Amino acid sequence: MGEVCPFGDSCKLSHNVDEYLAIKPKDAGDKCVLFDLYGKCSFGYRCRFLSAHIDKDNKLVVNEELYNQNPVYTTNGIKSETQKALHHGKLEFPRSDAYLETIAKEIADEQKQKDMNTLKRRIANGETDDADALSKKVKTQEDHDDSDNDTFFDAPTEFTDVSSAPAESEAPEKEEKPIGPIDTGYKKLIDFRNKTYLAPLTTVGNLPFRRICKEYGVDITCGEMAMATNLLKGQQSEWALTKRHKSEDIFGIQICGSKVEHVAKAAEILNKEVDVDFIDLNMGCPIDLVFKQGAGSALLDNRGRMFKLLRGMQEVTDIPITAKYRLGVRDNAPTCDRVVPKLDEMGIALSTIHGRSRSQRYTKKADWAYVGKMKNLSHRMPLYGNGDIMNFEDYNQDIAVSGVDGVMIGRGALIKPWVFDEIKNQRHWDISANERFDMLKRFTDYGLEHWGTDTHGLNTTRRFLCEWQSFLYRYIPVGLLEQPPQVMNERPPPFQGRNDLETLMASPLASDWVKISELLLGPASDDFKFIPKHKANSYENVEG
């Protein structure tokens, strides 16, 4: 690093710079993005672009004028003192504790009323003449009928350290927040209407990718889905998902969980610790790992729990709470009609519906007509639609069919992030291969800035670039289409591009994606291995 070793003479590691430089991997380039941005590279001699900030005497160079300005481009993450308090269980959650006490009393009252109704029915049926004796035999029975009682759920499965007995004292009443197009009771005024929204995307929806989409004109961005339990454990990797670039002017964080206690506390700590404009509850994730825990799309079949989660998030924060969900869990059995009116009544700031069920995943077309019916059930709450938008014609058609207040775009943005520019300018952009390559170059610069310029950061940037390429290769240039525009879920046959670069970018082979990364980041190291997480087609393992 070029600094004095804090261990002094007792350090057992070598401090011989010349010996280290002799065995250090070759530089991947001569321009260090960190040095250019901050005046100093925090990775020192480990930087794979070391020639940009080392002199002829092998001394590290610092741009003192720029460094003293202390520029800040990215915010959020977790503070060391907050992480330590979480690890030792000493962080206080006063607003969550008050809400949990209130909910515990409500549940106890609901259970008491249910027991009384059971008792009355049994007496009416003549099962016993001794009401006192019968009352001792009454056992709590869980009611699974959402249509009869959407607000009941079993307390012991919801709380880990909160008694289900009535609280001794009521939590102080909280002033009700105004609702409408602009939520004037919050820290920041946000008008969610008539905007485009980049969907929270696991793995590929990272900060460098969101910066690319901001450059193409998207209005709203959101971090990758963060698990509430991992945030409360102070996991560094989970808190990294909260990071925000200064270009993200309307930025949210999406959390996922099934326990009222966990979700409320995660929302409270985010509200206190990070710079965020809204918090979104994931109620649509279809993957089995999340669904089996009762989170994500499983909440659509447990609406009592869903509403308590959202209400808790509202109670413990000073920012808008939003929700994203699917049509329902099963095909041909939508449940949104029992969700939308309640969210509207609760004052949820924004609701987004993915026009597919959980069982559909990403197959078949999104049902925008049904999304439109749900829009008619929302009177004050802005409602967005999501699914299959890949060009401005899709956008115009889906807006016309549904009447939604805005759209969220996921896969369409991964395949062609310039879709936001096409929507704003109402055009089909025949973007050239060189323009797309320049976009990838900006992504790698943003990746090195975000993940680091050492070997680990270089490999991480390369890996995320290849992950993104597993979507990018599906794009068919407008100039090659017989009948534009390209349609989602229609896989093209192999085609020859208008130049070698365009052909390479259309390759479905992971080995070719690594070749593209090598054009931008230099040769891959011997230990670099890439296996795509998002397997959309046939792949091969690559060791490069």
Tab-separated table of C-alpha atoms in Angstrom, residues 212-213 215-217 390 412-425 427-432 435-436 439 468 472 475-478:
chain	number	residue	atom	x	y	z
A	212	ILE	CA	-25.398	2.574	-17.308
A	213	CYS	CA	-29.203	2.631	-17.219
A	215	GLU	CA	-27.092	7.318	-18.568
A	216	TYR	CA	-29.783	6.020	-20.927
A	217	GLY	CA	-32.530	7.877	-19.072
A	390	MET	CA	-38.368	-4.288	-24.811
A	412	GLY	CA	-35.647	-5.725	-21.456
A	413	ALA	CA	-33.088	-3.443	-19.813
A	414	LEU	CA	-30.578	-6.262	-19.412
A	415	ILE	CA	-30.799	-7.113	-23.107
A	416	LYS	CA	-30.771	-3.481	-24.271
A	417	PRO	CA	-30.368	-0.846	-21.532
A	418	TRP	CA	-30.864	1.886	-24.134
A	419	VAL	CA	-34.571	0.905	-24.106
A	420	PHE	CA	-35.106	3.846	-21.732
A	421	ASP	CA	-33.712	6.224	-24.361
A	422	GLU	CA	-35.947	4.642	-26.990
A	423	ILE	CA	-39.004	5.190	-24.788
A	424	LYS	CA	-38.195	8.822	-24.059
A	425	ASN	CA	-37.401	9.610	-27.702
A	427	ARG	CA	-37.580	5.637	-31.632
A	428	HIS	CA	-35.943	2.336	-32.558
A	429	TRP	CA	-32.233	2.936	-32.043
A	430	ASP	CA	-30.006	0.974	-34.418
A	431	ILE	CA	-27.103	1.208	-32.011
A	432	SER	CA	-23.782	0.195	-33.552
A	435	GLU	CA	-21.374	2.168	-29.405
A	436	ARG	CA	-22.260	-0.982	-27.493
A	439	MET	CA	-20.992	1.051	-23.169
A	468	TRP	CA	-24.535	-9.398	-18.135
A	472	LEU	CA	-26.807	-8.847	-23.954
A	475	TYR	CA	-30.115	-8.470	-28.753
A	476	ILE	CA	-30.713	-8.419	-32.510
A	477	PRO	CA	-29.619	-5.173	-34.183
A	478	VAL	CA	-32.560	-3.206	-35.568
